Coordinates of C-alpha atoms in Angstrom, one line a residue:
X1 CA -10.6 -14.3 31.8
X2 CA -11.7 -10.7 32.4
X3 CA -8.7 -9.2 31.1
X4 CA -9.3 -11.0 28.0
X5 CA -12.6 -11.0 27.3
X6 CA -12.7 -6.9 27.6
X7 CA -10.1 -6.6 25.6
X8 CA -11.4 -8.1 22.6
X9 CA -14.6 -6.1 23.4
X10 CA -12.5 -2.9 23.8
X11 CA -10.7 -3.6 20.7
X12 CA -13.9 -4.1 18.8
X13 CA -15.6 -1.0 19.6
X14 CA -12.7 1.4 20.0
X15 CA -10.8 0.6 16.9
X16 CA -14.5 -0.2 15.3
X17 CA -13.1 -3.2 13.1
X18 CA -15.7 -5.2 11.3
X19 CA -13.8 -8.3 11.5
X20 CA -11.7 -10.3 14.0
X21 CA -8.7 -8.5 14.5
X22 CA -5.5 -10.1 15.6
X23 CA -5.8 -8.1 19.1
X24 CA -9.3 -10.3 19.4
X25 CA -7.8 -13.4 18.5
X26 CA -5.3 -13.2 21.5
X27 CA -7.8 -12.1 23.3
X28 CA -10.1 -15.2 22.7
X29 CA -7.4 -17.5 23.1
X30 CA -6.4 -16.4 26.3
X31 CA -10.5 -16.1 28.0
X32 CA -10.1 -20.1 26.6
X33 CA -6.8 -21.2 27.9
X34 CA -8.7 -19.2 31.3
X35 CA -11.7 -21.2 31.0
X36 CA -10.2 -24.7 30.6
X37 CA -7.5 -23.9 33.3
X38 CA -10.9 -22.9 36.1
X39 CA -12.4 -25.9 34.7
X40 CA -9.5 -28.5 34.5
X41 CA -9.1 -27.0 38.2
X42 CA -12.6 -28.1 39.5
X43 CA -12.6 -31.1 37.3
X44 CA -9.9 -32.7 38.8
X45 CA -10.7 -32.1 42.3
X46 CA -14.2 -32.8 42.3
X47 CA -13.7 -35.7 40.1
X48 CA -10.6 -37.1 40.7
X49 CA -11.5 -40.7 40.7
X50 CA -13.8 -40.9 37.5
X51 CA -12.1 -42.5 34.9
X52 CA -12.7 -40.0 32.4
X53 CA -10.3 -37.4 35.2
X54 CA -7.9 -40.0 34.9
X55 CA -7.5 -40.7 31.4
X56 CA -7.0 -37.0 30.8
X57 CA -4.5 -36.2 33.8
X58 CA -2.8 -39.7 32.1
X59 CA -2.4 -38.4 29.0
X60 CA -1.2 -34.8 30.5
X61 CA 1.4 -36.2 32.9
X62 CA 1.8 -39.7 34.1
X63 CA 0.7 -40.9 37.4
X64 CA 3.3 -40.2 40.3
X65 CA 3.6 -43.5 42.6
X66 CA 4.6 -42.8 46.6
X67 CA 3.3 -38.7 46.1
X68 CA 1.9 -37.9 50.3
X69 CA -1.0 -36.1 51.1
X70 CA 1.8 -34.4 53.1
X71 CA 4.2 -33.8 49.9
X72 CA 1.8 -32.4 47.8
X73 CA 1.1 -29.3 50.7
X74 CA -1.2 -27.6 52.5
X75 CA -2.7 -25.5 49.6
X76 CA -3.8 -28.2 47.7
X77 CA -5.8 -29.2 50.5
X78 CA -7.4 -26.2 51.2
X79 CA -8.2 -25.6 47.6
X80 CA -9.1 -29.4 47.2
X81 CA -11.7 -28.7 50.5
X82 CA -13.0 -25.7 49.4
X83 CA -13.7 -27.2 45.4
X84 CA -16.2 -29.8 47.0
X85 CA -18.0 -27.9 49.1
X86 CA -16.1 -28.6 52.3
X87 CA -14.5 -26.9 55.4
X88 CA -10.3 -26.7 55.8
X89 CA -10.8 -28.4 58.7
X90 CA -12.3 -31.2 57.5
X91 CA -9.3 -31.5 54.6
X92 CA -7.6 -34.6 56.0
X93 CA -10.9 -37.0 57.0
X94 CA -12.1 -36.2 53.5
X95 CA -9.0 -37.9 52.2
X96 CA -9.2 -41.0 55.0
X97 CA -5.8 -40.0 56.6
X98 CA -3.1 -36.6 56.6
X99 CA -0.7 -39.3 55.3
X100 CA -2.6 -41.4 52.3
X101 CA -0.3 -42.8 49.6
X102 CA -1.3 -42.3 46.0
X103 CA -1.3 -46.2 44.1
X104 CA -0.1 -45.9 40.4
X105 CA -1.3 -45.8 37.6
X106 CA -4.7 -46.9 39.1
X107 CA -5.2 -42.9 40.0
X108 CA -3.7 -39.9 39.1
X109 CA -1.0 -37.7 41.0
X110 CA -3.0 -34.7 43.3
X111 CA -0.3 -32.5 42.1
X112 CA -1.9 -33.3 38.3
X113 CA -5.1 -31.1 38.9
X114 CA -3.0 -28.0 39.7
X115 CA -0.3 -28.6 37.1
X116 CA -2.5 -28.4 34.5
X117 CA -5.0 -25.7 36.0
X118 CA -1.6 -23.7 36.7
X119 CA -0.5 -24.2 33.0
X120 CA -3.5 -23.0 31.3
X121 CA -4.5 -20.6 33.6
X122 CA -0.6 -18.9 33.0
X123 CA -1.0 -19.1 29.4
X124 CA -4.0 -17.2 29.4
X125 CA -3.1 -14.5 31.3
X126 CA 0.5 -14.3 29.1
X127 CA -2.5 -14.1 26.5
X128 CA -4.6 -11.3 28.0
X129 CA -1.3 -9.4 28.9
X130 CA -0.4 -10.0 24.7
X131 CA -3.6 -8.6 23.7
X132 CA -3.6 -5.6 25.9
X133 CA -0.7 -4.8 24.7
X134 CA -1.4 -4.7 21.3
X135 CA -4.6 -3.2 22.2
X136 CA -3.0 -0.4 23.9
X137 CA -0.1 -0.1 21.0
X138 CA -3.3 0.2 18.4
X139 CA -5.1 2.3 20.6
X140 CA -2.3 4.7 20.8
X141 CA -1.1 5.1 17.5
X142 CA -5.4 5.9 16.6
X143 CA -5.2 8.6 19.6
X144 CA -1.9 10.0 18.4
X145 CA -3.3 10.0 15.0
X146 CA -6.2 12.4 16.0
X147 CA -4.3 14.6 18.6
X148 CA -1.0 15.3 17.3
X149 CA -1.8 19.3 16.8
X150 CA -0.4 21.0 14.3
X151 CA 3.0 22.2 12.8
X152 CA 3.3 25.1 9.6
X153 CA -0.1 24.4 8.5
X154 CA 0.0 20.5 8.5
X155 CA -1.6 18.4 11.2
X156 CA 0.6 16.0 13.1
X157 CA 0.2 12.6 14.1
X158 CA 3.1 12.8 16.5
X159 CA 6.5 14.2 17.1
X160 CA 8.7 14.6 14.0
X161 CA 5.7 12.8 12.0
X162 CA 2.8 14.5 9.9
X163 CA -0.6 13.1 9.1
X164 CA -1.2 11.8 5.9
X165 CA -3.6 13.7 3.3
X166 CA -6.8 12.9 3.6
X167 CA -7.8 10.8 0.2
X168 CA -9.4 12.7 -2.1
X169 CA -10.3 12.4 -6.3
X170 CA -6.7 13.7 -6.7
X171 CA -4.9 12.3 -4.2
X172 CA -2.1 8.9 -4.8
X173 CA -4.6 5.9 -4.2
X174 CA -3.0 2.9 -2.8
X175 CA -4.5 -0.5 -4.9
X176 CA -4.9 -3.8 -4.5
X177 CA -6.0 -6.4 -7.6
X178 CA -7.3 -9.8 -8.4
X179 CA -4.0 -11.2 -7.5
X180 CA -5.7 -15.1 -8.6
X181 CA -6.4 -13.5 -12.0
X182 CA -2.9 -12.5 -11.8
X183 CA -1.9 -15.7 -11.3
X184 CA -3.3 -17.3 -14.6
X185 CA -2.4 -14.2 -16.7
X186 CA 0.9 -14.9 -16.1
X187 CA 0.9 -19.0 -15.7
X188 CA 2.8 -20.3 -18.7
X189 CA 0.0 -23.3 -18.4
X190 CA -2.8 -20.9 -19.6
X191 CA -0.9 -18.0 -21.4
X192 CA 1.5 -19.9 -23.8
X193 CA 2.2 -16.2 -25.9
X194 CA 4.5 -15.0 -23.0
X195 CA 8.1 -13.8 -24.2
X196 CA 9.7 -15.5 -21.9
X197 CA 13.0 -14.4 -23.7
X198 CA 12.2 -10.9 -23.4
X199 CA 11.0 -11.3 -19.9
X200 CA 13.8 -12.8 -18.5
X201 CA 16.2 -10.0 -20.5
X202 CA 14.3 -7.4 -18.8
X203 CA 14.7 -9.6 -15.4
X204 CA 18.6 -9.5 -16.2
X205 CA 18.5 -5.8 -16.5
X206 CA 16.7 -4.9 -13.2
X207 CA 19.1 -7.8 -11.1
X208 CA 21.9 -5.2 -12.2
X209 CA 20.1 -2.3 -10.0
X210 CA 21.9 0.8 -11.6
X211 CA 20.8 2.7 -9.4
X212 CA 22.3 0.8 -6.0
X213 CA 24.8 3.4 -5.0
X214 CA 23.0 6.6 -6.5
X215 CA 20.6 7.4 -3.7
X216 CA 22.7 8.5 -1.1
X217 CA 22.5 11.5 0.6
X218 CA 24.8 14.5 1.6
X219 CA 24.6 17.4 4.0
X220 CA 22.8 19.8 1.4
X221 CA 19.4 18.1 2.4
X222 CA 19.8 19.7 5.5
X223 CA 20.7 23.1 5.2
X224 CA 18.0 23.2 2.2
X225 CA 15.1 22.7 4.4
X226 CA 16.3 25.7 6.4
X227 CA 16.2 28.5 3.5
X228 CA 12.8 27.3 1.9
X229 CA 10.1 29.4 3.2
X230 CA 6.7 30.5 2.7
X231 CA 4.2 29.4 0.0
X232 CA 7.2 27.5 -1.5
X233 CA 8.3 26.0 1.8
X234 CA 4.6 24.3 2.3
X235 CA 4.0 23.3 -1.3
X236 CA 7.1 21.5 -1.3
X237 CA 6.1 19.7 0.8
X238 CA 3.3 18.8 -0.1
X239 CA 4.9 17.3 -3.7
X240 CA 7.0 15.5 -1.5
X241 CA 4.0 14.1 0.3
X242 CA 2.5 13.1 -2.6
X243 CA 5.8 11.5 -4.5
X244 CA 6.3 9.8 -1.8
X245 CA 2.7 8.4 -1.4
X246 CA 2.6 7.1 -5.0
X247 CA 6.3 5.4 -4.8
X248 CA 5.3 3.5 -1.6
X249 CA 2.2 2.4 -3.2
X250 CA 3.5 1.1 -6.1
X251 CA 6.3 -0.5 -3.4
X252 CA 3.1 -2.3 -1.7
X253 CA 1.3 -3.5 -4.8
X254 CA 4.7 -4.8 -6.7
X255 CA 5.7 -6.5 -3.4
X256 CA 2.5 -8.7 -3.1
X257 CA 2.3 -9.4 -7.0
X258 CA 6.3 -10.8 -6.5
X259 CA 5.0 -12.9 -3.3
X260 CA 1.9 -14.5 -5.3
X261 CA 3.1 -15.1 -8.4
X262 CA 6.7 -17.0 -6.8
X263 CA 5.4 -20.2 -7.7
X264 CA 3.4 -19.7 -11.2
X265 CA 6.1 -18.2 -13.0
X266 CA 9.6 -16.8 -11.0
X267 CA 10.6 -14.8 -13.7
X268 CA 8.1 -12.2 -13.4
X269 CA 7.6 -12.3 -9.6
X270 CA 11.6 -11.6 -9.6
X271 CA 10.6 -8.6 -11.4
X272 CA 8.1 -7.5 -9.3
X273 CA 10.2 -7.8 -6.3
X274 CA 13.1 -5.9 -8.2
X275 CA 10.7 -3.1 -8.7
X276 CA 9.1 -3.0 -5.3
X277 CA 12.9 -2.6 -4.2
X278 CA 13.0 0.6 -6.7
X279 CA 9.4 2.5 -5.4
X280 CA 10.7 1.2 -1.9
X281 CA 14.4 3.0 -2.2
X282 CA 12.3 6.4 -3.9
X283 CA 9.4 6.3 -0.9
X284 CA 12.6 5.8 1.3
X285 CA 14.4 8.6 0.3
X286 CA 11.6 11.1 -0.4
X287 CA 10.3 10.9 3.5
X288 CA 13.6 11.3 4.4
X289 CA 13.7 14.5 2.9
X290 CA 10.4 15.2 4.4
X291 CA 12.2 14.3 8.1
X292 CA 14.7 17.1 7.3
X293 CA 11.7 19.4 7.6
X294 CA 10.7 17.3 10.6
X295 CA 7.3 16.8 8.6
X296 CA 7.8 12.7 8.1
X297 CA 5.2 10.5 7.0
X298 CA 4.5 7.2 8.8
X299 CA 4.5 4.5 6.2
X300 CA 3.5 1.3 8.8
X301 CA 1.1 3.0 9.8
X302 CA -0.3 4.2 6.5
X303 CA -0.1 0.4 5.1
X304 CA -2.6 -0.7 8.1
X305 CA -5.0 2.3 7.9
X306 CA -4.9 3.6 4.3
X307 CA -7.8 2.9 2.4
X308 CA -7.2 0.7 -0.8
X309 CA -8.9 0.7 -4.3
X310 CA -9.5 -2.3 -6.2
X311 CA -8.8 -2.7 -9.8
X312 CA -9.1 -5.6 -11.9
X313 CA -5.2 -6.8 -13.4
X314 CA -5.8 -5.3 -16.9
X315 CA -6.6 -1.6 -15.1
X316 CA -4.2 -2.2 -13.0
X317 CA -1.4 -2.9 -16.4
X318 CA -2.9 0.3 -18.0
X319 CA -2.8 2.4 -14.7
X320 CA 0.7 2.1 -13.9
X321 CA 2.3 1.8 -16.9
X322 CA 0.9 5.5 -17.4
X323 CA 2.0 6.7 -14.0
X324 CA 5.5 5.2 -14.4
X325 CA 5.9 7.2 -18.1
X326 CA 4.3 10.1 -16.9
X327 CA 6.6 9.8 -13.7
X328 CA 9.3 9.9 -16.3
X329 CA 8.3 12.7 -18.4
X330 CA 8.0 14.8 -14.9
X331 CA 11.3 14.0 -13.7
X332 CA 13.5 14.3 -17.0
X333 CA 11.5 17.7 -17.8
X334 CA 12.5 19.1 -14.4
X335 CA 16.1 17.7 -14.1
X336 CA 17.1 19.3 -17.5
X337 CA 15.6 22.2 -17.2
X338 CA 17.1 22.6 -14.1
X339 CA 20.5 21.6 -15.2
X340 CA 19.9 25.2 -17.6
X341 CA 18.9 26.7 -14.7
X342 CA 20.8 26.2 -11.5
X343 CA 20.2 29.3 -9.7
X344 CA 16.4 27.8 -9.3
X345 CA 17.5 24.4 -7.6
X346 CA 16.8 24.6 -4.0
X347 CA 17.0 21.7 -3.4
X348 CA 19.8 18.4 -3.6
X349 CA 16.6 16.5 -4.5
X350 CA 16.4 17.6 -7.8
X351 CA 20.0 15.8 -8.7
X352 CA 18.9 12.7 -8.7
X353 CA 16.0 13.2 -10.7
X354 CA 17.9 11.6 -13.8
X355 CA 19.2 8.4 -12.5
X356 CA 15.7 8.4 -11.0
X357 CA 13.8 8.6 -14.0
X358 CA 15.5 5.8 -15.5
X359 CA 13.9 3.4 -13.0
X360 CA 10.4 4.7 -14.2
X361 CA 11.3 4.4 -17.4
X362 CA 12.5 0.7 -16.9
X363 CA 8.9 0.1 -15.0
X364 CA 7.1 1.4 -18.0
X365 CA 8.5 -1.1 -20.4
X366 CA 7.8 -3.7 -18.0
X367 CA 4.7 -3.0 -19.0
X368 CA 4.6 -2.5 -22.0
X369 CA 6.0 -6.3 -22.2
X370 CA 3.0 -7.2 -19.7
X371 CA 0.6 -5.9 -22.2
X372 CA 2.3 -7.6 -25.2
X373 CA 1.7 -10.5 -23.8
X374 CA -1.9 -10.0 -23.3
X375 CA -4.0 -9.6 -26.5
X376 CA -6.9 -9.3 -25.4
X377 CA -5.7 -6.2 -23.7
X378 CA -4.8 -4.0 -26.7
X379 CA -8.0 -5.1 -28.8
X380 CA -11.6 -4.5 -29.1
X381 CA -14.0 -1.8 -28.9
X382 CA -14.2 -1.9 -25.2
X383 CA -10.0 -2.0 -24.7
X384 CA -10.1 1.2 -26.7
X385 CA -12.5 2.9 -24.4
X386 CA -11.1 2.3 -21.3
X387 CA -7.3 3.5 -22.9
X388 CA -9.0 6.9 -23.3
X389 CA -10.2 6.5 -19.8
X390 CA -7.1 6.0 -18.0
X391 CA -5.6 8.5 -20.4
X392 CA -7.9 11.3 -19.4
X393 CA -8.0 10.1 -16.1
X394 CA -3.9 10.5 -15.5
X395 CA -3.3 13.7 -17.8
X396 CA -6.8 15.9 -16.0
X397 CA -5.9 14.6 -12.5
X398 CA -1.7 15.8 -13.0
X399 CA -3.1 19.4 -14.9
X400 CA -5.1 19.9 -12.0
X401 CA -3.0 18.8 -9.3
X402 CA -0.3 20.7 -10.4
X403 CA -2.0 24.1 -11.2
X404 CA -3.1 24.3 -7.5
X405 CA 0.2 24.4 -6.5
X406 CA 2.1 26.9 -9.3
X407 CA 4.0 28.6 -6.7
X408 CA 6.2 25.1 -6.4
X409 CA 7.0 25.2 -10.3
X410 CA 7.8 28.9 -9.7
X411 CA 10.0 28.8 -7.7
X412 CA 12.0 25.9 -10.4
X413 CA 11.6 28.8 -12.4
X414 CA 9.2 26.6 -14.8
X415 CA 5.8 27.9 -16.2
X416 CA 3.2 25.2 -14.8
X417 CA 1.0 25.2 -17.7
X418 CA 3.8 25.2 -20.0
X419 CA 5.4 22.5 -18.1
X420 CA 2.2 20.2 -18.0
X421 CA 1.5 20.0 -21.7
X422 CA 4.9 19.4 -22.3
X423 CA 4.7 16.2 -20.2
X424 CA 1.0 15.4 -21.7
X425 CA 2.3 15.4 -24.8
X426 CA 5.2 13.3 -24.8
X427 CA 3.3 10.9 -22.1
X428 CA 0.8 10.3 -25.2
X429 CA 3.5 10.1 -27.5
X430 CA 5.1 7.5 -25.6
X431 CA 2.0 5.2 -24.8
X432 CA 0.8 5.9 -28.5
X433 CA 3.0 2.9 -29.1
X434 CA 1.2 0.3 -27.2
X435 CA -2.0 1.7 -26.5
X436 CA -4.4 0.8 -29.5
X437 CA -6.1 4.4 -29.0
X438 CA -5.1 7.9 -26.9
X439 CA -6.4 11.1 -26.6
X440 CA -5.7 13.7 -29.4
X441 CA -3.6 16.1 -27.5
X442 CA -2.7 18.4 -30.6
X443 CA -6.4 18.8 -31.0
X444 CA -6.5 22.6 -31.0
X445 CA -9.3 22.6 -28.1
X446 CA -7.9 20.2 -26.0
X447 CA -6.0 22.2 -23.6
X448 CA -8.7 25.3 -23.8
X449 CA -11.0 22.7 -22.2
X450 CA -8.5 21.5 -19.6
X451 CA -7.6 25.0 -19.1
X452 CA -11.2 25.7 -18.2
X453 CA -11.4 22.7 -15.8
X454 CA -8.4 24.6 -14.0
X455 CA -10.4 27.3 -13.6
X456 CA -13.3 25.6 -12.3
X457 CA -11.3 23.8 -10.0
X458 CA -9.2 26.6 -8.5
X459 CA -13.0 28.2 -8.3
X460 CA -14.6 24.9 -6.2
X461 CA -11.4 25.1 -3.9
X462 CA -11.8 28.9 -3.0
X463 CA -13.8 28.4 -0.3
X464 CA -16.0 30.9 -1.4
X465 CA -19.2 28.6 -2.8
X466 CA -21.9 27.4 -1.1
X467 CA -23.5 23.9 -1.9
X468 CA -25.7 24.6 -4.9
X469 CA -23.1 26.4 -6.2
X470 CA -20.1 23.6 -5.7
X471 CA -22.5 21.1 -7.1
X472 CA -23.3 23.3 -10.1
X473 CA -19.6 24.0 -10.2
X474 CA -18.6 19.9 -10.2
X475 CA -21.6 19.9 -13.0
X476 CA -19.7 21.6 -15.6
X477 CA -16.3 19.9 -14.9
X478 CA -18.4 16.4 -15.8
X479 CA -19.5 18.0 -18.8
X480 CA -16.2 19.5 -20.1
X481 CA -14.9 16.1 -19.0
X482 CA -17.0 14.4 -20.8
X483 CA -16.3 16.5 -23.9
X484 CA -12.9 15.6 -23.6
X485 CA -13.4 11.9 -23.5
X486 CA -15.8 11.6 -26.4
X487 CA -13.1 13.8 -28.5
X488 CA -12.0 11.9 -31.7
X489 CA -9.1 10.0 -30.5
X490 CA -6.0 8.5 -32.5
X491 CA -5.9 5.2 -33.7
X492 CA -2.2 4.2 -33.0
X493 CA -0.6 1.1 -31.1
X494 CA 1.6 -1.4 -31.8
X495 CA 0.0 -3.9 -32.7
X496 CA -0.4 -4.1 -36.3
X497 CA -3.7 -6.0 -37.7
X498 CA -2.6 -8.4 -40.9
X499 CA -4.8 -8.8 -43.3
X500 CA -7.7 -6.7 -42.0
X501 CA -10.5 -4.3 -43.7
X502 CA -9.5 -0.7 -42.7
X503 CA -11.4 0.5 -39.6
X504 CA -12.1 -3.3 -38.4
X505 CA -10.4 -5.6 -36.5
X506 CA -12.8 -8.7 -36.8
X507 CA -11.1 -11.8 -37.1
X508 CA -7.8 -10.2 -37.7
X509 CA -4.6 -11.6 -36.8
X510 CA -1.8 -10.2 -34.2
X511 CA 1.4 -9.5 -35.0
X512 CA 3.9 -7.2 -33.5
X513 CA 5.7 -4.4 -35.3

């Protein structure tokens, strides 16, 4: 009873949950299966010949005819003696006679009273032995989590296994959703537009998993993470780091969409699942590469302790089909130039990067098909406005995630500025086709402004600013953000409005082009 009840209270406060935890549950149900065990103990003893005692040693074991004083043992004498009050010695008088036959069914066996007291009592210390383990298991990975040191500039959780990033505006978010909105989005009951055709040919084309046999690795991996040093060395790391955040959080969110929508329609779950195997098999074999450099990321334990972002279905549609295009436009752009440039490959990684982008491409039309299906997603004045949003939000947070780390793009012998308006651009070309409105990109001051937040960035991360400064500093990035948003956009999509006054979509009707 102890054991359990201070490990609950242990757990709470040292793990600082604001919930019951599993480690409490265990907890509580072994201080119960304790407390009815002491109690069934003293019950039965002290009671043994109310009814009530008998009914329930009845119902637990049935009444054992012929069972001796002398057969049941000495101990359950003495602990019968001592439960009422009375002396050892005065054990056998108390019963009438050292040798008194139990009648059946009219009482119930003495043996009954310890069975059960022995049962529950058992039970709840296997329980408080279950929840200080988990406690301790918890408890440890926290500790190693905090005092893991350090290892070329990264802090270490443990052995062979680096820290996460801290989160920050930049950083790979994981996300969670409405996953009961989800549901009726995608419920043929309540959204009778669905392709189902086109659906299940996309279905057919991820069950044939093109990419089964390509990610297998050779002994280059190795010898590569011994010859890349320096800026280069730690940087690399770091964009493996942050690959390999992204893929395994796409890996968590696809794999609970395919769990919750099994049973509203299986033809989009399956593809769910079939993507969560894709971001799975990427996370997989980026922090492998990260082991080679003995710098691996723990992905259990970022699941339980990473914080995650909410975002309503339709934000979540427009979010990842731009991360999966831009994750396309990335990939492609460094595998071919790459393939003109071999001398600056130094790593094995880069080889796959074609195959590779293929599955973001194929996650990206999933998509596209998702928002097809949803009208209301690619229409209205509000729709338009939060395109622009996530637009902005996925081209300014790549610019400026990639110009504070040049020395990785480099060393591929690319020119990062050159490199990240080449992807911008085609990104928007790309989503220019199902979005109703992007960002104009050719606008001649649209890189000058992002060129500027760059700047002011690089200038907020020196180190050198004090807090009125940094605040004035994140000041003028809103503004110049805020420029950029309220830019004139294009007016493109695919969605094409029949019968409708120019620059007004009231009362129009869909149809796709």
């Amino acid at each position: 009873f102890f054991s359990s009840t201070m490990a609950s209270r242990y757990q709470y406060e040292t793990i600082g949950e604001n919930r019951t935890s599993g480690v409490a549950k265990v907890a509580l149900v072994g201080a119960l299966m304790a407390a009815v065990g002491v109690a069934s103990y003293g019950m039965g003893h002290a009671h043994g010949s109310s009814a009530a005692t008998q009914q329930l040693y009845t119902a637990v074991r049935p009444a054992v005819s012929g069972m001796t004083a002398t057969q049941m043992g000495a101990p359950v004498y003495r602990q019968s003696a001592m439960t009422m009050g009375a002396s050892v010695g005065q054990a056998p008088a108390m019963y009438g006679q050292e040798e008194l036959t139990f009648a059946a069914p009219s009482s119930f066996a003495a043996e009954g009273p310890n069975t059960l007291a022995y049962s529950f009592l058992a039970l709840g210390g296997l329980a408080s032995a279950a929840a200080f383990f988990l406690f301790n298991k918890k408890s440890q990975s926290v500790a190693m989590a905090a005092t893991g040191g350090e290892k070329e500039g990264f802090e270490m959780q443990r052995d062979g296994i680096k820290k996460a990033a801290d989160d920050t505006v930049l950083t790979p978010r994981f996300y969670t959703t409405d996953f009961e909105e989800c549901a009726r989005l995608f419920s043929p009951e309540f959204n009778p537009d669905m392709n189902m055709k086109e659906l299940e040919a996309i279905r057919d084309e991820f069950v044939k998993d093109y990419n089964q046999n390509h990610f297998v690795r050779n002994d280059n991996f190795k010898a590569a993470s011994a010859w890349v040093q320096g800026d280069s060395r730690k940087i690399f790391i770091e964009f493996l780091e942050r690959s390999c955040t992204a893929e395994f959080s796409g890996f968590l969110l696809y794999k609970e969409l395919g769990r919750r929508l099994k049973d509203i329609n299986p033809v989009v779950a399956d593809i769910f699942t079939l993507m969560s195997r894709d971001e799975a098999r990427h996370a997989g074999f980026l922090n492998k590469t990260m082991s080679d450099f003995d710098l691996a990321l723990d992905l259990g334990f970022l699941t339980k302790h990473r914080e995650y972002t909410f975002f309503k279905p339709k934000f979540i549609f427009y979010a990842t089909y731009l991360s999966e295009k831009i994750g396309y436009w990335r990939y492609i752009t460094i595998y071919r130039h790459l393939q003109r440039n071999p001398d600056k490959q130094f790593s094995p990684l880069f080889q796959y990067f074609e195959n590779w982008c293929q599955d973001e491409n194929r996650h990206g039309d999933f998509f596209s098909a998702v928002l097809k299906t949803q009208p209301q997603m690619l229409q209205g004045w509000d729709t338009k406005l939060w395109c622009r949003f996530f637009c902005h939000s996925v081209y300014i947070t790549m610019y400026l995630n990639d110009h504070q780390r040049t020395a990785f793009y480099e060393q591929c012998g690319l020119n990062t500025t050159e490199f990240n308006q080449h992807v911008i651009r085609e990104t928007n070309k790309t989503t220019a086709r199902i979005f109703p409105t992007v960002p104009d990109v050719e606008s001649p001051t649209y890189f000058i402004k992002m060129d500027k937040l760059v700047v002011l960035n690089n200038k907020l991360n020196s180190g050198e600013l004090n807090e009125v400064a940094k605040a004035a500093t994140v000041a003028q990035m809103a503004g110049i953000m805020l420029d950029l948003f309220w830019e004139k956009p294009l007016e493109v999509g695919s969605l094409d409005y029949a019968g409708s006054d120019a620059g007004s979509d009231a009362g129009s009707e869909l149809s796709y082009v």
